[in-house]
């Protein structure tokens, strides 16, 4: 199973983007999910998380501007990013805890990353 992340691009400050992340093949369930980002010369940092029960949590730097959600029917996880700032520029990675088959072990997977560039 691979995770396909998409939706990144170039946007002006104040604009919006919506990132998507979905497994490439069939799976049984998505459990916990999260988004991370890595800016040039910086360590990867956590951005947002959502539990299988729907509880969400956000880094202070994005709180009130970003929203993590999921579409159960499409097995897709999203990150809606509003009021983007130049400091949001980074490669964004999704991180999903998946159960590939019923009764199987939960495993963590990473997407390949999608570039978000916010111009001032």
XYZ file of C-alpha atoms in Angstrom:
120
model
C 0.000 0.000 0.000
C 1.257 3.458 -0.888
C -0.218 6.799 0.044
C -0.892 9.270 -2.746
C -0.771 12.877 -1.614
C -1.894 15.689 -3.879
C -3.254 19.213 -3.927
C -0.128 21.234 -3.314
C 0.847 24.204 -5.421
C 1.718 27.882 -5.502
C -0.683 30.308 -3.866
C -0.568 33.913 -2.732
C -0.647 34.804 0.920
C -4.195 34.732 2.186
C -5.205 32.053 -0.258
C -6.367 28.485 0.285
C -5.359 24.993 -0.733
C -6.828 21.583 0.011
C -4.488 18.634 0.261
C -5.649 15.065 -0.246
C -4.152 11.752 0.802
C -5.430 8.324 -0.149
C -4.105 4.770 -0.174
C -3.285 3.411 -3.613
C -4.969 0.057 -3.062
C -7.848 -1.341 -1.126
C -7.659 -1.284 2.636
C -9.865 -2.336 5.512
C -9.752 0.828 7.630
C -8.015 4.112 8.341
C -7.438 4.675 12.021
C -5.443 7.666 13.213
C -4.298 10.217 10.651
C -2.021 13.217 10.637
C -0.287 15.770 8.475
C 3.302 16.921 8.874
C 5.385 19.447 7.004
C 9.040 20.124 6.383
C 10.374 23.504 5.317
C 13.813 23.843 3.701
C 16.564 23.535 6.284
C 14.142 22.607 9.052
C 13.043 19.429 10.732
C 9.744 17.814 9.887
C 7.030 19.138 12.178
C 3.596 17.923 13.088
C 0.716 20.046 11.771
C -2.600 18.331 12.480
C -4.042 15.044 13.659
C -7.375 13.308 13.763
C -8.212 10.140 15.653
C -10.457 7.399 14.345
C -13.076 8.738 16.745
C -13.003 12.169 15.129
C -11.045 14.131 17.716
C -8.758 16.695 16.098
C -5.724 18.585 17.250
C -3.601 21.254 15.602
C -0.245 22.898 15.977
C -0.580 26.385 17.404
C 0.839 27.860 14.206
C -2.085 26.590 12.124
C -4.924 26.526 14.634
C -7.992 28.285 13.283
C -6.666 28.215 9.715
C -6.238 24.513 8.885
C -8.731 21.673 9.176
C -8.118 17.932 8.912
C -10.985 15.758 7.752
C -11.748 12.419 6.144
C -14.131 10.956 3.625
C -14.899 7.430 4.749
C -16.469 6.407 1.459
C -13.435 7.537 -0.525
C -10.853 6.456 2.074
C -9.351 9.901 1.687
C -7.931 12.289 4.235
C -7.838 16.023 3.634
C -6.087 19.079 4.955
C -7.968 22.285 4.198
C -5.583 25.218 4.506
C -6.974 28.740 4.642
C -5.403 32.144 5.202
C -2.084 30.771 4.077
C 1.094 32.578 5.063
C 4.581 32.495 3.511
C 5.786 30.609 6.603
C 3.428 27.762 5.664
C 5.689 27.027 2.698
C 6.889 23.441 3.024
C 6.540 19.925 1.733
C 3.469 18.430 3.365
C 3.313 14.746 4.262
C 0.332 12.665 5.272
C 0.714 9.955 7.868
C -1.996 7.325 8.162
C -2.394 4.378 10.458
C -4.001 1.692 8.319
C -5.381 -1.758 8.781
C -5.005 -3.287 5.329
C -7.110 -6.377 5.966
C -9.738 -7.200 8.557
C -8.048 -8.544 11.663
C -4.653 -7.473 10.401
C -2.159 -5.388 12.289
C -2.372 -1.592 12.208
C 0.633 -0.059 10.488
C 1.792 3.475 9.880
C 2.313 4.748 6.337
C 3.741 7.977 4.936
C 2.765 9.793 1.764
C 5.375 10.980 -0.697
C 4.905 14.657 0.103
C 3.326 17.511 -1.803
C 4.897 20.961 -2.131
C 3.034 24.007 -0.871
C 4.512 27.395 -1.709
C 2.956 30.592 -0.414
C 4.137 33.830 -1.956
C 4.008 37.144 -0.147
